[in-house]
Amino acid sequence: LHVDRQVIGCSDHDGEQAYNLDGEEMWFADFIKKEGVEPQPPFIDHMTYADRAYQGAEVNQQICKTSLDVVRRAMKDFKIED
């Protein structure tokens, strides 16, 4: 049994998208270098992701930032309670 996770997150100034398998990072989007990174050790059978994985991560960041704006507008009149 394996645990497979995909993480997508964003803020006004930063973002992240990564794929993990059993707690090990298999792929992540490097938005500074504008490429996908596969940080797998050389002693395993290398798993690779589709060439368009990074482009998909960029699209997901735009969706995330749009959703963040929508939630901010929806929550702007809510009062902070202890």
Short mmCIF file of N, CA, C and O in Angstrom, two decimals:
data_model
loop_
_atom_site.label_atom_id
_atom_site.label_comp_id
_atom_site.label_asym_id
_atom_site.label_seq_id
_atom_site.Cartn_x
_atom_site.Cartn_y
_atom_site.Cartn_z
N LEU A 1 0.84 -1.17 0.00
CA LEU A 1 0.00 0.00 0.00
C LEU A 1 0.89 1.24 0.00
O LEU A 1 1.81 1.35 0.80
N HIS A 2 0.62 2.19 -0.90
CA HIS A 2 1.43 3.40 -1.04
C HIS A 2 0.57 4.63 -0.77
O HIS A 2 -0.64 4.61 -0.96
N VAL A 3 1.23 5.69 -0.34
CA VAL A 3 0.56 6.98 -0.13
C VAL A 3 1.08 7.94 -1.19
O VAL A 3 2.28 8.22 -1.25
N ASP A 4 0.17 8.42 -2.02
CA ASP A 4 0.50 9.33 -3.12
C ASP A 4 -0.14 10.68 -2.83
O ASP A 4 -1.34 10.74 -2.56
N ARG A 5 0.66 11.76 -2.84
CA ARG A 5 0.12 13.09 -2.54
C ARG A 5 0.51 14.08 -3.61
O ARG A 5 1.61 14.05 -4.13
N GLN A 6 -0.43 14.98 -3.89
CA GLN A 6 -0.16 16.13 -4.74
C GLN A 6 -0.44 17.38 -3.91
O GLN A 6 -1.49 17.48 -3.28
N VAL A 7 0.50 18.30 -3.89
CA VAL A 7 0.37 19.53 -3.12
C VAL A 7 0.35 20.70 -4.09
O VAL A 7 1.25 20.82 -4.93
N ILE A 8 -0.68 21.54 -3.98
CA ILE A 8 -0.76 22.78 -4.77
C ILE A 8 -1.09 23.89 -3.78
O ILE A 8 -2.07 23.79 -3.04
N GLY A 9 -0.28 24.91 -3.76
CA GLY A 9 -0.53 26.03 -2.86
C GLY A 9 -0.02 27.32 -3.46
O GLY A 9 0.84 27.31 -4.35
N CYS A 10 -0.57 28.44 -2.97
CA CYS A 10 -0.14 29.72 -3.50
C CYS A 10 -0.37 30.82 -2.48
O CYS A 10 -1.11 30.65 -1.52
N SER A 11 0.32 31.92 -2.71
CA SER A 11 0.11 33.15 -1.96
C SER A 11 0.25 34.29 -2.97
O SER A 11 0.39 34.04 -4.16
N ASP A 12 0.24 35.52 -2.48
CA ASP A 12 0.40 36.64 -3.41
C ASP A 12 1.75 36.63 -4.11
O ASP A 12 1.88 37.10 -5.23
N HIS A 13 2.77 36.10 -3.42
CA HIS A 13 4.13 36.21 -3.93
C HIS A 13 4.83 34.89 -4.20
O HIS A 13 5.96 34.89 -4.68
N ASP A 14 4.19 33.80 -3.89
CA ASP A 14 4.87 32.52 -3.99
C ASP A 14 3.87 31.43 -4.36
O ASP A 14 2.67 31.62 -4.28
N GLY A 15 4.39 30.28 -4.77
CA GLY A 15 3.53 29.15 -5.08
C GLY A 15 4.30 27.85 -5.00
O GLY A 15 5.53 27.84 -4.99
N GLU A 16 3.55 26.76 -4.94
CA GLU A 16 4.17 25.45 -4.87
C GLU A 16 3.27 24.41 -5.52
O GLU A 16 2.05 24.47 -5.41
N GLN A 17 3.91 23.49 -6.22
CA GLN A 17 3.23 22.29 -6.67
C GLN A 17 4.24 21.17 -6.60
O GLN A 17 5.37 21.30 -7.08
N ALA A 18 3.86 20.06 -5.97
CA ALA A 18 4.76 18.93 -5.79
C ALA A 18 3.98 17.63 -5.79
O ALA A 18 2.81 17.60 -5.42
N TYR A 19 4.65 16.56 -6.20
CA TYR A 19 4.11 15.21 -6.13
C TYR A 19 5.00 14.40 -5.21
O TYR A 19 6.24 14.44 -5.32
N ASN A 20 4.38 13.67 -4.28
CA ASN A 20 5.11 12.85 -3.31
C ASN A 20 4.58 11.43 -3.35
O ASN A 20 3.40 11.20 -3.58
N LEU A 21 5.48 10.48 -3.10
CA LEU A 21 5.11 9.07 -3.00
C LEU A 21 5.75 8.52 -1.73
O LEU A 21 6.98 8.57 -1.59
N ASP A 22 4.93 8.03 -0.83
CA ASP A 22 5.39 7.48 0.44
C ASP A 22 6.32 8.44 1.19
O ASP A 22 7.35 8.05 1.74
N GLY A 23 5.99 9.72 1.18
CA GLY A 23 6.75 10.72 1.91
C GLY A 23 7.99 11.23 1.19
O GLY A 23 8.70 12.08 1.71
N GLU A 24 8.27 10.72 0.00
CA GLU A 24 9.44 11.16 -0.76
C GLU A 24 8.98 12.06 -1.91
O GLU A 24 8.04 11.74 -2.63
N GLU A 25 9.66 13.17 -2.06
CA GLU A 25 9.32 14.09 -3.14
C GLU A 25 9.79 13.51 -4.48
O GLU A 25 10.95 13.18 -4.66
N MET A 26 8.84 13.37 -5.42
CA MET A 26 9.16 12.79 -6.72
C MET A 26 9.30 13.85 -7.81
O MET A 26 10.03 13.66 -8.78
N TRP A 27 8.57 14.95 -7.65
CA TRP A 27 8.61 16.03 -8.64
C TRP A 27 8.13 17.31 -7.98
O TRP A 27 7.25 17.27 -7.13
N PHE A 28 8.73 18.44 -8.36
CA PHE A 28 8.19 19.72 -7.92
C PHE A 28 8.46 20.77 -8.99
O PHE A 28 9.38 20.63 -9.80
N ALA A 29 7.63 21.78 -8.99
CA ALA A 29 7.76 22.88 -9.94
C ALA A 29 8.68 23.93 -9.34
O ALA A 29 8.43 24.41 -8.23
N ASP A 30 9.73 24.27 -10.05
CA ASP A 30 10.62 25.36 -9.64
C ASP A 30 10.19 26.58 -10.44
O ASP A 30 10.55 26.74 -11.61
N PHE A 31 9.39 27.45 -9.80
CA PHE A 31 8.84 28.60 -10.51
C PHE A 31 9.87 29.69 -10.75
O PHE A 31 9.65 30.57 -11.57
N ILE A 32 11.01 29.64 -10.09
CA ILE A 32 12.08 30.61 -10.34
C ILE A 32 12.83 30.23 -11.62
O ILE A 32 13.05 31.06 -12.49
N LYS A 33 13.19 28.94 -11.73
CA LYS A 33 13.90 28.46 -12.93
C LYS A 33 12.95 28.13 -14.07
O LYS A 33 13.39 27.86 -15.19
N LYS A 34 11.64 28.10 -13.77
CA LYS A 34 10.60 27.79 -14.75
C LYS A 34 10.79 26.39 -15.36
O LYS A 34 10.81 26.21 -16.58
N GLU A 35 10.91 25.41 -14.46
CA GLU A 35 11.05 24.02 -14.91
C GLU A 35 10.59 23.07 -13.82
O GLU A 35 10.52 23.42 -12.64
N GLY A 36 10.31 21.85 -14.23
CA GLY A 36 10.00 20.80 -13.28
C GLY A 36 11.28 20.12 -12.83
O GLY A 36 12.22 19.96 -13.61
N VAL A 37 11.34 19.73 -11.56
CA VAL A 37 12.54 19.10 -11.00
C VAL A 37 12.15 17.72 -10.48
O VAL A 37 11.14 17.58 -9.79
N GLU A 38 12.96 16.72 -10.80
CA GLU A 38 12.75 15.35 -10.33
C GLU A 38 13.92 14.97 -9.42
O GLU A 38 14.92 14.41 -9.87
N PRO A 39 13.81 15.27 -8.10
CA PRO A 39 14.94 15.07 -7.18
C PRO A 39 15.08 13.63 -6.67
O PRO A 39 15.12 13.38 -5.47
N GLN A 40 15.14 12.69 -7.58
CA GLN A 40 15.20 11.29 -7.19
C GLN A 40 16.66 10.84 -7.13
O GLN A 40 17.47 11.23 -7.95
N PRO A 41 16.99 10.00 -6.16
CA PRO A 41 18.37 9.54 -6.04
C PRO A 41 18.75 8.64 -7.22
O PRO A 41 17.90 7.99 -7.83
N PRO A 42 20.02 8.59 -7.56
CA PRO A 42 20.46 7.83 -8.74
C PRO A 42 20.35 6.31 -8.59
O PRO A 42 20.39 5.61 -9.60
N PHE A 43 20.18 5.80 -7.37
CA PHE A 43 20.16 4.35 -7.18
C PHE A 43 18.77 3.72 -7.35
O PHE A 43 18.62 2.53 -7.18
N ILE A 44 17.75 4.52 -7.71
CA ILE A 44 16.42 3.95 -7.94
C ILE A 44 16.09 4.01 -9.44
O ILE A 44 16.74 4.72 -10.20
N ASP A 45 15.10 3.23 -9.84
CA ASP A 45 14.58 3.35 -11.20
C ASP A 45 13.89 4.70 -11.29
O ASP A 45 12.92 4.95 -10.58
N HIS A 46 14.42 5.55 -12.14
CA HIS A 46 13.94 6.93 -12.23
C HIS A 46 12.52 6.98 -12.79
O HIS A 46 12.23 6.40 -13.83
N MET A 47 11.64 7.67 -12.06
CA MET A 47 10.28 7.92 -12.52
C MET A 47 10.27 9.31 -13.15
O MET A 47 10.86 10.24 -12.60
N THR A 48 9.64 9.45 -14.27
CA THR A 48 9.60 10.75 -14.93
C THR A 48 8.17 11.20 -15.13
O THR A 48 7.25 10.37 -15.17
N TYR A 49 7.98 12.48 -15.22
CA TYR A 49 6.65 13.07 -15.41
C TYR A 49 6.55 13.64 -16.81
O TYR A 49 7.56 13.93 -17.46
N ALA A 50 5.33 13.82 -17.28
CA ALA A 50 5.09 14.32 -18.64
C ALA A 50 5.78 15.66 -18.85
O ALA A 50 5.95 16.45 -17.93
N ASP A 51 6.19 15.90 -20.08
CA ASP A 51 6.85 17.16 -20.43
C ASP A 51 5.99 18.37 -20.09
O ASP A 51 6.51 19.44 -19.84
N ARG A 52 4.68 18.20 -20.10
CA ARG A 52 3.77 19.33 -19.85
C ARG A 52 3.42 19.50 -18.37
O ARG A 52 2.58 20.32 -18.03
N ALA A 53 4.07 18.77 -17.49
CA ALA A 53 3.75 18.87 -16.06
C ALA A 53 4.03 20.27 -15.54
O ALA A 53 3.24 20.80 -14.75
N TYR A 54 5.12 20.89 -15.98
CA TYR A 54 5.42 22.24 -15.49
C TYR A 54 4.39 23.25 -16.01
O TYR A 54 3.94 24.12 -15.25
N GLN A 55 3.99 23.14 -17.25
CA GLN A 55 2.97 24.05 -17.79
C GLN A 55 1.66 23.89 -17.03
O GLN A 55 0.97 24.87 -16.76
N GLY A 56 1.32 22.67 -16.67
CA GLY A 56 0.13 22.44 -15.86
C GLY A 56 0.25 23.08 -14.48
O GLY A 56 -0.72 23.61 -13.95
N ALA A 57 1.45 23.04 -13.92
CA ALA A 57 1.68 23.67 -12.62
C ALA A 57 1.49 25.19 -12.70
O ALA A 57 0.94 25.80 -11.79
N GLU A 58 1.93 25.80 -13.79
CA GLU A 58 1.72 27.24 -13.97
C GLU A 58 0.24 27.58 -14.06
O GLU A 58 -0.22 28.55 -13.48
N VAL A 59 -0.51 26.76 -14.78
CA VAL A 59 -1.96 26.96 -14.89
C VAL A 59 -2.61 26.81 -13.51
O VAL A 59 -3.45 27.63 -13.12
N ASN A 60 -2.19 25.80 -12.76
CA ASN A 60 -2.75 25.59 -11.42
C ASN A 60 -2.46 26.77 -10.50
O ASN A 60 -3.27 27.11 -9.65
N GLN A 61 -1.32 27.43 -10.67
CA GLN A 61 -1.00 28.61 -9.87
C GLN A 61 -1.95 29.76 -10.18
O GLN A 61 -2.39 30.48 -9.28
N GLN A 62 -2.28 29.94 -11.44
CA GLN A 62 -3.23 31.00 -11.81
C GLN A 62 -4.60 30.72 -11.23
O GLN A 62 -5.28 31.62 -10.72
N ILE A 63 -5.03 29.47 -11.29
CA ILE A 63 -6.32 29.08 -10.71
C ILE A 63 -6.30 29.30 -9.21
O ILE A 63 -7.26 29.85 -8.63
N CYS A 64 -5.22 28.92 -8.55
CA CYS A 64 -5.09 29.08 -7.10
C CYS A 64 -5.16 30.56 -6.72
O CYS A 64 -5.87 30.93 -5.78
N LYS A 65 -4.45 31.41 -7.43
CA LYS A 65 -4.44 32.84 -7.11
C LYS A 65 -5.80 33.49 -7.37
O LYS A 65 -6.23 34.36 -6.62
N THR A 66 -6.49 33.05 -8.41
CA THR A 66 -7.84 33.54 -8.67
C THR A 66 -8.78 33.13 -7.54
O THR A 66 -9.57 33.93 -7.05
N SER A 67 -8.69 31.87 -7.11
CA SER A 67 -9.52 31.38 -6.01
C SER A 67 -9.20 32.13 -4.72
O SER A 67 -10.11 32.45 -3.94
N LEU A 68 -7.93 32.44 -4.49
CA LEU A 68 -7.54 33.20 -3.31
C LEU A 68 -8.18 34.58 -3.31
O LEU A 68 -8.68 35.04 -2.29
N ASP A 69 -8.20 35.24 -4.46
CA ASP A 69 -8.85 36.55 -4.57
C ASP A 69 -10.35 36.47 -4.29
O ASP A 69 -10.92 37.33 -3.61
N VAL A 70 -11.00 35.43 -4.82
CA VAL A 70 -12.44 35.26 -4.62
C VAL A 70 -12.74 35.06 -3.13
O VAL A 70 -13.66 35.68 -2.58
N VAL A 71 -11.96 34.22 -2.45
CA VAL A 71 -12.18 33.96 -1.03
C VAL A 71 -11.93 35.23 -0.21
O VAL A 71 -12.67 35.53 0.72
N ARG A 72 -10.91 35.99 -0.57
CA ARG A 72 -10.64 37.24 0.15
C ARG A 72 -11.81 38.21 0.05
O ARG A 72 -12.20 38.83 1.04
N ARG A 73 -12.37 38.34 -1.14
CA ARG A 73 -13.52 39.23 -1.31
C ARG A 73 -14.72 38.72 -0.54
O ARG A 73 -15.47 39.50 0.06
N ALA A 74 -14.93 37.42 -0.55
CA ALA A 74 -16.08 36.84 0.15
C ALA A 74 -15.94 36.96 1.67
O ALA A 74 -16.93 37.11 2.38
N MET A 75 -14.72 36.94 2.18
CA MET A 75 -14.49 36.94 3.62
C MET A 75 -14.15 38.32 4.18
O MET A 75 -13.98 38.46 5.39
N LYS A 76 -14.09 39.35 3.35
CA LYS A 76 -13.59 40.66 3.82
C LYS A 76 -14.46 41.28 4.91
O LYS A 76 -13.95 42.03 5.73
N ASP A 77 -15.74 41.00 4.95
CA ASP A 77 -16.63 41.60 5.95
C ASP A 77 -16.83 40.73 7.19
O ASP A 77 -17.54 41.12 8.10
N PHE A 78 -16.18 39.57 7.24
CA PHE A 78 -16.28 38.71 8.42
C PHE A 78 -15.42 39.30 9.53
O PHE A 78 -14.29 39.72 9.31
N LYS A 79 -15.97 39.30 10.73
CA LYS A 79 -15.23 39.82 11.87
C LYS A 79 -14.36 38.72 12.48
O LYS A 79 -14.76 37.57 12.55
N ILE A 80 -13.18 39.12 12.91
CA ILE A 80 -12.29 38.18 13.56
C ILE A 80 -12.76 37.97 14.99
O ILE A 80 -12.97 38.92 15.74
N GLU A 81 -12.96 36.72 15.34
CA GLU A 81 -13.43 36.37 16.67
C GLU A 81 -12.36 35.56 17.38
O GLU A 81 -11.61 34.82 16.76
N ASP A 82 -12.30 35.69 18.70
CA ASP A 82 -11.34 34.91 19.50
C ASP A 82 -11.69 33.45 19.48
O ASP A 82 -12.81 33.06 19.52
#
